[in-house]
Every structure is written in structure tokens, then in C-alpha cells.
Tab-separated table of C-alpha atoms and ligand atoms in Angstrom:
chain	number	residue	atom	x	y	z
A	1	MET	CA	45.205	-87.365	-85.917
A	2	GLY	CA	47.640	-85.308	-83.900
A	3	ASP	CA	49.939	-86.474	-81.116
A	4	GLN	CA	48.079	-85.174	-78.064
A	5	LYS	CA	51.195	-84.993	-75.918
A	6	SER	CA	52.441	-82.103	-78.009
A	7	MET	CA	49.184	-80.191	-77.560
A	8	SER	CA	48.533	-78.232	-74.415
A	9	HIS	CA	46.322	-75.393	-75.659
A	10	GLU	CA	42.619	-75.571	-76.430
A	11	ALA	CA	42.954	-73.771	-79.754
A	12	THR	CA	45.263	-76.590	-80.878
A	13	LEU	CA	43.175	-79.349	-79.277
A	14	SER	CA	39.977	-78.164	-80.950
A	15	LEU	CA	41.763	-78.526	-84.343
A	16	HIS	CA	43.836	-81.645	-83.885
A	17	ALA	CA	42.890	-83.743	-80.883
A	18	GLY	CA	41.485	-87.176	-81.287
A	19	ALA	CA	42.225	-90.415	-83.055
A	20	GLY	CA	41.302	-90.297	-86.726
A	21	PRO	CA	39.853	-93.087	-88.822
A	22	ARG	CA	42.228	-96.018	-88.769
A	23	SER	CA	42.853	-96.718	-92.493
A	24	ILE	CA	41.944	-94.159	-95.092
A	25	GLY	CA	45.189	-94.314	-97.065
A	26	ALA	CA	47.102	-91.006	-97.124
A	27	PRO	CA	46.133	-88.781	-94.286
A	28	ALA	CA	43.611	-86.143	-95.410
A	29	SER	CA	43.612	-82.651	-93.975
A	30	SER	CA	39.862	-82.926	-93.172
A	31	PRO	CA	38.229	-85.980	-91.692
A	32	PRO	CA	36.084	-88.110	-93.930
A	33	VAL	CA	32.321	-88.335	-93.427
A	34	MET	CA	31.960	-92.055	-92.937
A	35	ALA	CA	28.481	-92.187	-94.478
A	36	THR	CA	27.618	-95.733	-93.679
A	37	SER	CA	25.090	-97.253	-91.335
A	38	PHE	CA	27.080	-100.552	-90.920
A	39	PHE	CA	30.444	-102.112	-91.574
A	40	THR	CA	31.292	-105.455	-93.214
A	41	HIS	CA	33.250	-107.964	-91.125
A	42	PRO	CA	34.663	-111.213	-92.401
A	43	ASP	CA	34.917	-112.390	-88.801
A	44	ALA	CA	31.488	-112.337	-87.282
A	45	VAL	CA	31.179	-110.229	-84.137
A	46	GLY	CA	28.265	-110.751	-81.757
A	47	PHE	CA	24.804	-109.676	-82.988
A	48	SER	CA	23.542	-108.379	-79.634
A	49	ALA	CA	24.879	-105.252	-77.931
A	50	ASN	CA	25.384	-107.500	-74.954
A	51	ASP	CA	28.156	-109.254	-76.893
A	52	LEU	CA	29.965	-106.053	-77.886
A	53	ASP	CA	32.447	-104.153	-75.764
A	54	GLU	CA	34.436	-100.923	-76.156
A	55	ALA	CA	37.170	-102.758	-78.007
A	56	ALA	CA	34.808	-104.141	-80.629
A	57	PRO	CA	35.398	-103.004	-84.190
A	58	HIS	CA	33.009	-100.548	-85.882
A	59	PHE	CA	29.973	-102.664	-86.563
A	60	TYR	CA	26.868	-100.545	-86.823
A	61	THR	CA	26.766	-96.746	-86.717
A	62	ARG	CA	24.330	-96.603	-83.805
A	63	TRP	CA	27.148	-98.271	-81.836
A	64	SER	CA	30.164	-96.437	-83.297
A	65	ASN	CA	31.489	-94.853	-86.479
A	66	PRO	CA	34.905	-93.418	-87.324
A	67	THR	CA	33.605	-89.851	-87.834
A	68	LEU	CA	31.769	-89.984	-84.504
A	69	GLU	CA	34.807	-91.530	-82.847
A	70	LEU	CA	36.944	-88.595	-83.919
A	71	LEU	CA	34.403	-86.078	-82.630
A	72	GLU	CA	34.118	-87.978	-79.343
A	73	SER	CA	37.850	-88.111	-78.770
A	74	ARG	CA	38.225	-84.398	-79.559
A	75	LEU	CA	35.370	-83.506	-77.150
A	76	ALA	CA	36.955	-85.672	-74.434
A	77	ALA	CA	40.313	-83.917	-74.929
A	78	LEU	CA	38.768	-80.467	-74.669
A	79	ASP	CA	36.853	-81.303	-71.511
A	80	ALA	CA	39.726	-83.192	-69.921
A	81	GLY	CA	37.544	-86.326	-69.755
A	82	GLU	CA	38.428	-89.950	-70.225
A	83	ALA	CA	35.768	-90.480	-72.841
A	84	ALA	CA	32.838	-88.830	-74.652
A	85	LEU	CA	29.659	-90.065	-76.320
A	86	SER	CA	27.895	-88.150	-79.049
A	87	PHE	CA	24.130	-88.014	-79.433
A	88	ALA	CA	21.613	-86.726	-82.003
A	89	SER	CA	20.887	-83.576	-79.931
A	90	GLY	CA	21.566	-82.059	-76.538
A	91	MET	CA	18.181	-83.384	-75.354
A	92	ALA	CA	19.071	-86.873	-76.563
A	93	ALA	CA	22.258	-86.734	-74.489
A	94	ILE	CA	20.553	-85.407	-71.361
A	95	SER	CA	17.597	-87.779	-71.495
A	96	ALA	CA	19.952	-90.717	-72.122
A	97	LEU	CA	21.992	-89.754	-69.078
A	98	PHE	CA	18.927	-89.357	-66.868
A	99	LEU	CA	17.352	-92.623	-67.935
A	100	ASP	CA	20.634	-94.460	-67.552
A	101	ARG	CA	21.550	-93.164	-64.122
A	102	LEU	CA	18.025	-93.000	-62.590
A	103	THR	CA	15.511	-95.669	-62.023
A	104	SER	CA	12.141	-95.949	-60.282
A	105	GLY	CA	12.414	-94.697	-56.705
A	106	ASP	CA	15.601	-92.683	-57.390
A	107	HIS	CA	15.743	-88.956	-56.652
A	108	LEU	CA	17.100	-86.229	-58.947
A	109	VAL	CA	18.058	-82.771	-57.680
A	110	LEU	CA	17.781	-80.345	-60.579
A	111	SER	CA	18.453	-76.663	-61.255
A	112	ASN	CA	15.035	-75.006	-61.044
A	113	VAL	CA	16.108	-72.737	-63.903
A	114	CYS	CA	17.568	-74.553	-66.867
A	115	TYR	CA	16.921	-75.102	-70.558
A	116	ALA	CA	13.085	-75.386	-70.828
A	117	GLY	CA	13.255	-78.810	-72.547
A	118	VAL	CA	15.170	-80.279	-69.592
A	119	ALA	CA	12.758	-78.695	-67.048
A	120	GLU	CA	9.814	-80.170	-68.997
A	121	LEU	CA	11.455	-83.614	-69.299
A	122	ALA	CA	11.933	-83.610	-65.475
A	123	HIS	CA	8.463	-82.345	-64.718
A	124	ASP	CA	6.421	-84.272	-67.359
A	125	ILE	CA	8.234	-87.471	-68.179
A	126	LEU	CA	10.607	-88.644	-65.406
A	127	PRO	CA	7.859	-88.948	-62.756
A	128	LYS	CA	6.003	-91.339	-65.122
A	129	HIS	CA	9.008	-93.665	-64.658
A	130	GLY	CA	8.847	-93.364	-60.882
A	131	ILE	CA	11.765	-90.933	-60.690
A	132	ILE	CA	11.319	-88.250	-58.039
A	133	VAL	CA	12.550	-84.754	-58.966
A	134	THR	CA	13.294	-81.822	-56.666
A	135	PRO	CA	13.895	-78.582	-58.558
A	136	VAL	CA	16.105	-76.216	-56.511
A	137	ASP	CA	17.823	-72.890	-56.891
A	138	THR	CA	21.308	-74.291	-57.429
A	139	SER	CA	22.882	-70.856	-56.961
A	140	SER	CA	22.214	-71.513	-53.220
A	141	LEU	CA	24.463	-74.220	-51.709
A	142	GLU	CA	22.154	-74.392	-48.676
A	143	ALA	CA	19.189	-75.171	-50.953
A	144	VAL	CA	21.143	-77.978	-52.774
A	145	ALA	CA	22.291	-79.455	-49.434
A	146	ALA	CA	18.741	-79.290	-48.045
A	147	ALA	CA	17.324	-81.054	-51.127
A	148	MET	CA	19.553	-84.144	-50.791
A	149	ARG	CA	17.855	-87.352	-49.705
A	150	PRO	CA	19.187	-90.844	-49.012
A	151	ASN	CA	17.905	-91.906	-52.475
A	152	THR	CA	19.403	-88.949	-54.363
A	153	LYS	CA	21.366	-90.522	-57.197
A	154	LEU	CA	22.053	-87.485	-59.423
A	155	VAL	CA	22.363	-83.727	-59.086
A	156	HIS	CA	22.027	-81.950	-62.440
A	157	ILE	CA	23.000	-78.293	-62.763
A	158	GLU	CA	23.288	-75.886	-65.632
A	159	THR	CA	25.804	-73.085	-65.323
A	160	PRO	CA	25.361	-70.426	-66.647
A	161	ALA	CA	21.657	-71.289	-66.706
A	162	ASN	CA	19.449	-70.604	-69.674
A	163	PRO	CA	17.836	-68.026	-69.928
A	164	ILE	CA	18.866	-65.805	-66.984
A	165	LEU	CA	22.547	-66.753	-66.737
A	166	ARG	CA	22.435	-67.536	-63.083
A	167	LEU	CA	25.540	-69.519	-61.976
A	168	ALA	CA	26.087	-72.552	-59.792
A	169	ASP	CA	29.307	-73.334	-57.895
A	170	ILE	CA	30.448	-76.593	-59.533
A	171	ALA	CA	33.170	-77.558	-57.040
A	172	ALA	CA	31.004	-76.895	-53.974
A	173	ILE	CA	27.999	-78.797	-55.459
A	174	ALA	CA	30.201	-81.720	-56.442
A	175	ALA	CA	31.286	-81.961	-52.805
A	176	ILE	CA	27.654	-81.884	-51.606
A	177	ALA	CA	26.512	-84.476	-54.173
A	178	HIS	CA	29.382	-86.850	-53.375
A	179	ALA	CA	28.950	-86.471	-49.621
A	180	GLY	CA	25.350	-87.642	-50.183
A	181	GLY	CA	26.399	-90.576	-52.333
A	182	ALA	CA	25.145	-88.957	-55.544
A	183	GLU	CA	26.817	-88.025	-58.838
A	184	LEU	CA	26.916	-84.582	-60.392
A	185	SER	CA	26.221	-83.754	-64.034
A	186	VAL	CA	26.764	-80.262	-65.410
A	187	ASP	CA	25.233	-78.831	-68.548
A	188	ALA	CA	28.030	-76.508	-69.758
A	189	THR	CA	26.492	-75.712	-73.149
A	190	ILE	CA	26.654	-71.950	-72.593
A	191	ALA	CA	30.108	-71.935	-71.003
A	192	THR	CA	31.658	-74.401	-73.518
A	193	PRO	CA	34.873	-76.258	-72.575
A	194	LEU	CA	36.729	-72.998	-73.154
A	195	GLY	CA	34.775	-71.440	-70.283
A	196	THR	CA	34.591	-74.220	-67.654
A	197	LYS	CA	35.852	-77.725	-67.227
A	198	PRO	CA	33.341	-79.243	-64.837
A	199	LEU	CA	35.153	-82.639	-64.674
A	200	VAL	CA	38.233	-80.906	-63.388
A	201	LEU	CA	36.112	-79.149	-60.746
A	202	GLY	CA	34.781	-82.509	-59.519
A	203	ALA	CA	31.681	-83.204	-61.673
A	204	ASP	CA	31.090	-86.791	-62.879
A	205	TYR	CA	29.562	-85.852	-66.216
A	206	VAL	CA	29.546	-82.814	-68.388
A	207	VAL	CA	26.868	-82.501	-71.043
A	208	HIS	CA	26.766	-80.163	-74.013
A	209	SER	CA	24.279	-79.285	-76.671
A	210	LEU	CA	26.767	-79.404	-79.582
A	211	THR	CA	24.081	-77.523	-81.550
A	212	LYS	CA	25.168	-74.262	-79.893
A	213	TYR	CA	28.712	-72.851	-79.609
A	214	ILE	CA	30.610	-76.080	-80.277
A	215	CYS	CA	29.180	-76.453	-83.782
A	216	GLY	CA	28.771	-72.670	-83.855
A	217	HIS	CA	27.176	-72.258	-87.275
A	218	GLY	CA	23.581	-73.182	-86.546
A	219	ASP	CA	23.624	-75.940	-89.221
A	220	ALA	CA	23.610	-79.146	-87.205
A	221	LEU	CA	21.983	-80.633	-84.053
A	222	GLY	CA	24.083	-82.691	-81.714
A	223	GLY	CA	24.793	-83.486	-78.088
A	224	ALA	CA	27.458	-85.105	-75.921
A	225	VAL	CA	28.119	-86.581	-72.521
A	226	ILE	CA	31.733	-86.650	-71.303
A	227	GLY	CA	33.053	-88.489	-68.278
A	228	ARG	CA	34.704	-91.662	-67.072
A	229	GLN	CA	35.302	-94.431	-69.588
A	230	GLU	CA	33.746	-97.147	-67.496
A	231	ARG	CA	30.487	-95.195	-66.991
A	232	LEU	CA	30.245	-94.106	-70.630
A	233	ALA	CA	30.701	-97.695	-71.845
A	234	VAL	CA	27.459	-98.571	-70.023
A	235	LEU	CA	25.787	-95.447	-71.393
A	236	ARG	CA	26.822	-96.344	-74.931
A	237	LYS	CA	25.111	-99.701	-74.697
A	238	ASP	CA	22.018	-98.710	-72.829
A	239	SER	CA	21.399	-95.404	-74.507
A	240	LEU	CA	22.834	-95.513	-77.992
A	241	ILE	CA	22.222	-99.143	-78.802
A	242	HIS	CA	18.917	-99.493	-76.952
A	243	LEU	CA	17.407	-96.014	-76.937
A	244	GLY	CA	19.008	-95.129	-80.232
A	245	GLY	CA	19.560	-91.368	-80.236
A	246	SER	CA	22.768	-91.551	-82.212
A	247	LEU	CA	24.342	-88.688	-84.187
A	248	SER	CA	24.503	-88.677	-87.933
A	249	PRO	CA	28.058	-88.777	-89.362
A	250	PHE	CA	27.152	-85.819	-91.553
A	251	ALA	CA	26.182	-83.732	-88.512
A	252	ALA	CA	29.332	-84.953	-86.687
A	253	TRP	CA	31.383	-83.710	-89.639
A	254	LEU	CA	29.745	-80.258	-89.538
A	255	ILE	CA	30.333	-80.125	-85.796
A	256	LEU	CA	33.998	-81.108	-86.200
A	257	ARG	CA	34.422	-78.386	-88.805
A	258	GLY	CA	32.759	-75.821	-86.509
A	259	MET	CA	34.984	-76.897	-83.607
A	260	GLU	CA	38.132	-75.978	-85.500
A	261	THR	CA	37.345	-72.331	-84.808
A	262	LEU	CA	35.885	-72.777	-81.296
A	263	ALA	CA	38.714	-71.051	-79.476
A	264	PRO	CA	38.882	-67.889	-81.660
A	265	ARG	CA	35.090	-67.727	-81.901
A	266	MET	CA	34.698	-67.898	-78.100
A	267	ALA	CA	37.304	-65.189	-77.625
A	268	MET	CA	35.418	-62.947	-80.067
A	269	HIS	CA	31.968	-63.804	-78.670
A	270	GLU	CA	33.261	-62.787	-75.255
A	271	ALA	CA	34.832	-59.586	-76.456
A	272	ASN	CA	31.653	-58.598	-78.336
A	273	ALA	CA	29.440	-59.429	-75.384
A	274	ARG	CA	31.591	-57.263	-73.170
A	275	ARG	CA	31.016	-54.256	-75.455
A	276	VAL	CA	27.278	-54.947	-75.823
A	277	GLU	CA	26.804	-55.398	-72.076
A	278	VAL	CA	28.330	-51.927	-71.355
A	279	PHE	CA	26.056	-50.355	-74.027
A	280	LEU	CA	22.881	-52.056	-72.714
A	281	ALA	CA	23.668	-51.328	-69.052
A	282	ALA	CA	23.729	-47.576	-69.865
A	283	HIS	CA	20.603	-47.581	-72.019
A	284	LEU	CA	17.511	-45.790	-70.705
A	285	LYS	CA	15.113	-48.552	-71.779
A	286	VAL	CA	17.100	-51.315	-70.081
A	287	GLN	CA	16.500	-52.229	-66.456
A	288	SER	CA	19.204	-54.855	-65.822
A	289	VAL	CA	21.754	-56.804	-67.791
A	290	PHE	CA	23.231	-60.168	-66.803
A	291	TRP	CA	26.504	-61.353	-68.255
A	292	PRO	CA	28.898	-63.396	-66.017
A	293	GLY	CA	31.954	-61.424	-67.253
A	294	SER	CA	30.606	-58.127	-65.917
A	295	PRO	CA	31.181	-56.861	-62.365
A	296	ARG	CA	27.470	-55.968	-62.446
A	297	HIS	CA	26.560	-59.706	-62.514
A	298	PRO	CA	25.493	-60.666	-58.946
A	299	GLN	CA	27.779	-63.711	-59.006
A	300	HIS	CA	30.753	-62.192	-60.856
A	301	ASP	CA	33.179	-63.428	-58.180
A	302	LEU	CA	32.064	-67.015	-58.814
A	303	ALA	CA	32.308	-66.432	-62.553
A	304	VAL	CA	35.901	-65.267	-62.189
A	305	ARG	CA	36.687	-68.307	-60.027
A	306	GLN	CA	35.268	-70.978	-62.281
A	307	MET	CA	35.109	-69.547	-65.810
A	308	ARG	CA	37.982	-68.704	-68.103
A	309	ASN	CA	35.827	-67.395	-70.952
A	310	PHE	CA	32.533	-65.663	-70.130
A	311	SER	CA	30.851	-66.690	-73.401
A	312	GLY	CA	28.677	-64.575	-75.635
A	313	LEU	CA	25.273	-65.010	-74.089
A	314	LEU	CA	23.665	-62.184	-72.136
A	315	ALA	CA	20.199	-61.517	-70.681
A	316	PHE	CA	18.507	-58.175	-70.156
A	317	THR	CA	15.190	-56.880	-68.902
A	318	ALA	CA	13.214	-53.763	-70.019
A	319	LYS	CA	12.320	-50.747	-67.879
A	320	GLY	CA	8.787	-50.666	-69.315
A	321	GLU	CA	6.653	-53.524	-70.530
A	322	GLY	CA	8.931	-56.243	-71.934
A	323	GLY	CA	6.415	-57.675	-74.413
A	324	ALA	CA	5.961	-54.320	-76.137
A	325	LEU	CA	9.722	-53.826	-76.471
A	326	ALA	CA	10.060	-57.392	-77.853
A	327	ARG	CA	7.580	-56.600	-80.619
A	328	GLN	CA	9.420	-53.388	-81.410
A	329	LEU	CA	12.851	-55.146	-81.527
A	330	ALA	CA	11.520	-58.019	-83.638
A	331	GLU	CA	10.247	-55.488	-86.145
A	332	ARG	CA	13.200	-53.064	-86.166
A	333	LEU	CA	16.379	-55.108	-85.775
A	334	ARG	CA	18.332	-55.417	-89.016
A	335	VAL	CA	21.706	-57.000	-88.126
A	336	VAL	CA	20.508	-59.054	-85.160
A	337	SER	CA	17.957	-61.795	-85.969
A	338	TYR	CA	14.936	-62.215	-83.746
A	339	ALA	CA	15.170	-66.009	-83.311
A	340	VAL	CA	15.543	-68.831	-80.831
A	341	SER	CA	18.751	-70.795	-80.314
A	342	LEU	CA	22.142	-69.425	-79.331
A	343	GLY	CA	25.840	-69.800	-79.939
A	344	LYS	CA	25.760	-69.180	-83.669
A	345	THR	CA	28.187	-66.985	-85.572
A	346	LYS	CA	25.330	-64.492	-86.172
A	347	SER	CA	23.634	-62.563	-83.369
A	348	LEU	CA	20.266	-63.894	-82.156
A	349	LEU	CA	17.780	-62.215	-79.803
A	350	PHE	CA	14.665	-63.724	-78.237
A	351	TYR	CA	12.170	-62.628	-75.578
A	352	ILE	CA	10.984	-65.018	-72.923
A	353	PRO	CA	7.905	-63.842	-70.967
A	354	THR	CA	8.156	-64.823	-67.287
A	355	ASP	CA	4.494	-65.853	-66.781
A	356	ASP	CA	4.725	-68.140	-69.810
A	357	ILE	CA	7.936	-69.929	-68.862
A	358	LEU	CA	6.962	-70.292	-65.217
A	359	ARG	CA	3.702	-71.904	-66.268
A	360	SER	CA	4.832	-74.048	-69.190
A	361	SER	CA	8.323	-75.124	-68.146
A	362	PHE	CA	9.588	-74.236	-64.668
A	363	HIS	CA	6.368	-74.614	-62.632
A	364	LEU	CA	7.848	-72.355	-59.947
A	365	GLU	CA	5.908	-70.923	-57.078
A	366	GLY	CA	6.804	-69.085	-53.814
A	367	GLU	CA	10.485	-68.414	-53.232
A	368	GLY	CA	11.561	-70.070	-56.515
A	369	ALA	CA	9.245	-67.850	-58.575
A	370	ARG	CA	10.169	-64.763	-56.556
A	371	SER	CA	13.908	-65.350	-57.152
A	372	TYR	CA	13.308	-65.966	-60.915
A	373	ARG	CA	11.394	-62.659	-61.126
A	374	ASP	CA	14.279	-60.869	-59.351
A	375	TRP	CA	16.374	-61.726	-62.414
A	376	ALA	CA	13.886	-61.854	-65.234
A	377	ALA	CA	11.198	-59.276	-64.164
A	378	ASP	CA	8.153	-59.672	-66.494
A	379	GLY	CA	10.324	-61.159	-69.218
A	380	VAL	CA	13.945	-61.617	-70.247
A	381	PHE	CA	15.629	-60.840	-73.555
A	382	ARG	CA	18.203	-63.563	-74.276
A	383	PHE	CA	20.861	-62.135	-76.515
A	384	SER	CA	23.376	-64.463	-78.147
A	385	VAL	CA	26.029	-61.935	-79.215
A	386	GLY	CA	27.555	-63.041	-82.524
A	387	LEU	CA	30.711	-62.328	-84.373
A	388	GLU	CA	29.631	-59.202	-86.271
A	389	ASP	CA	31.599	-55.994	-85.707
A	390	PRO	CA	30.466	-54.812	-82.285
A	391	ASN	CA	29.957	-51.285	-83.551
A	392	ASP	CA	27.359	-52.520	-86.024
A	393	LEU	CA	25.675	-54.587	-83.261
A	394	ILE	CA	25.434	-51.547	-81.011
A	395	ALA	CA	24.213	-49.292	-83.835
A	396	ASP	CA	21.504	-51.847	-84.641
A	397	LEU	CA	20.432	-52.117	-81.032
A	398	GLU	CA	20.473	-48.346	-80.675
A	399	GLN	CA	18.139	-47.735	-83.615
A	400	ALA	CA	15.899	-50.646	-82.676
A	401	LEU	CA	15.555	-49.728	-78.996
A	402	GLY	CA	14.739	-46.135	-80.076
B	501	LIG	C1	21.713	-75.162	-72.012
B	501	LIG	C2	21.042	-76.086	-72.976
B	501	LIG	N1	21.107	-77.397	-72.816
B	501	LIG	C3	20.529	-78.250	-73.661
B	501	LIG	C4	19.828	-77.809	-74.785
B	501	LIG	C5	19.186	-78.808	-75.691
B	501	LIG	O1	20.012	-78.952	-76.826
B	501	LIG	P1	19.463	-79.453	-78.260
B	501	LIG	O2	18.641	-78.330	-78.801
B	501	LIG	O3	20.723	-79.706	-79.043
B	501	LIG	O4	18.665	-80.669	-77.997
B	501	LIG	C6	19.734	-76.461	-74.997
B	501	LIG	C7	19.017	-75.926	-76.180
B	501	LIG	O5	18.744	-74.731	-76.312
B	501	LIG	C8	20.383	-75.540	-74.109
B	501	LIG	O6	20.329	-74.191	-74.263
């Protein structure tokens, strides 16, 4: 597609960046969905993945496909990475990265608050493969440094972290990881490439659930890992060919279409979240609100340093019993949907009880649990502020909060 040298702004990159399919006749304004599981080749190429390299022609869609290739090159351009790999979901991307970079006896340092699926993968599955995991509060550089061991191979952080929107200092943690001989991967799903560019700040990998803001419309699952070409070539073979979590070209097409509006959507998500945060912070039934763009956020200075868009996800806690307010909101909200997920055009709100998530996912005790409760109290409302008119959102919250 476009000539990347003439594109310096993300709004342009998210529409045009990336190499399009090589021969489709006259250039179409939208990319084709290359709905094929394999490609015919008069010249035989090797049958095993071990005989294929990055220069091999499209051969089998689990290895590569023109629609996926376009998505991958656009993601790499937006995150200022050498290369990107797409996966069937965010979890497929993250599990592939962990299983590729970590082997029996290796040590992983992990945010002790992160998407529940990642916390559960690290707690329930990685140890079965002999991988040792230390969950730490990655908002504390001292805690990250203290967790490093000679066999630490990977530090994985999520910033802002789901669901409380606690931040981690990417550049400082990259320095700690590298000094200890480890790599750093950053889940930037909530920030998006418009908010942070972890690779520019020193990370080795950035991962996204494409299901969220990047697709933006809640109609496709997808995931990606972005980083150095040489590393991702290994990941393609080990994880896509052998573990097989590849993205469908149809989903890739939906994600590419969603990406075309990523920049204006993120600007609007941010502007609406700013309005909603001010409303919630002043509401009698609200105890605390966390949104990185607000001076009320305990790490606002770090947010200003490392984020250029504060995204549309905010978290709040109730003054009274959170569970009762959650039931009331689920019943009364009319514009906002009471639903999981985040990053969709429409507003979504969901309540996460603290006792439940500490038990089922985070397994935190002592200082870790105490710090989580400082943010989340007895439960946190995760509010993905959508693109509705902010006056309607505030009116809906007002009538539902009562
Ligand atoms: C921060 C974060 N990372 C990863 C994931 C997993 O993504 P997916 O649902 O696409 O597997 C999620 C899902 O909510 C998420 O919020």
C-alpha cells in the first residue's frame, strides 16, 4: 500500500501503512480477504516448517497469508517495530511468547495485577512446564529489581494494568530487565500504540489484544506480538506453525477496517473518559476513580511521561457495598451496557469483586493483596468509556447511580 516514507503521523499510518498483497490487479481501496488456507506453487517449497524461512512465498495460512501480512506490517509501523506477528487472540499471542521465550528452569517476573487470563496462565499452566513465576507489583521498581534472579529470562508487565489501571515505568523496567540479562515484554492493550510505544522505551516485545481498541468494534478476536525481526521469525515457526494459534483472514480484515479509525477513536475515547472521570470523582456514591489522564491518578506524572493518549478505560470504587451498586447499575443503565470486554465503540461497564479475583486469578496475599485493596477496595467497576455523546453517558450514569 502506501509509501511509508511519506507518512509520519499515526492517523495516516493506521490507514495506509504496510505492504499490500503483491498481485491483485488494479489496486483496490480496501484490502482483499484472502480466504484461503493454502496457496498453489508450481515450484515445490519445503514441506516442513524447518525448510521455510521469512522469504518463503505464502504457502499455508498458518504460516502466512497476504491479509495477515498487511495487518502485521501495519501493526509494526504503528508500534515502531521491525516486525509483527498476528495470532487468533491476545491470549494466543501471550501464551506463544511465554512458551517460546521460557523453558523448564527459566524464571518469569510478572505484573501481579494483569489481565486475569494471563495471571491464571502463569499460575496454573507455566509451572507444569517447569517455568518459575514471581508475580510482583511492577509499579515498584524496587520490587522488580528484588525479584530478578540469575535465571530470569523474561519480565512481563501490563501498563495500564487491567482492571485497576496501575502503571509501570517501561523505560526503568527495561533497564532492570536488561541489566539482569532478561528481556521485557509489555502488554499495551489498554494504552494502544497511540498511547505508548514500549519498543521505543526499551522493551523487547509489545503485545496487544487486537480484540480491544485496535479492532475497536467488538466483532473480532485477535492478538499480536511486535518486536525484532530475527526474534519474531523464530516465534512464527515455533508458535504459529507448531502451536497453531493463527488468525483467520476474515478476522484480520475486520481488524484492519477497525484500525482505519484508531487515531480518531482514541482521541474521542480519551476526551469522553476525561469528562466521565470528572463526573464520577464528584459523585457522592463514588469513593475513588482511576484514570491515568487525571491528576487524581496516583501515578499521573508517570502517565504524562510515557503516555501520549490516556485511553478510554477507567476504574472506580463505590462508597458503600460495591456488589449492591453493581446490581443496581446492571439493572438501570440504558446507554452503557453491563458487559465484559473493553475498547469497543460502545460503552461497557463491569464489576470485579476483589475477593473473587484475588482467589481465582491473582492469588495475592500480604503486601500484594493489601496494595490491590488500596486501589480496588471490595470491588472495582471497570468502565470502558465509548464514543457516545459524553452528555448522554453522564446522564445515564446519573440516573443509574441514583
Ligand atoms: C490487557 C489484556 N491483555 C490480554 C487480553 C487477552 O486478549 P484476548 O481476549 O484477545 O485473548 C485481554 C483481554 O481482556 C486484556 O484486557
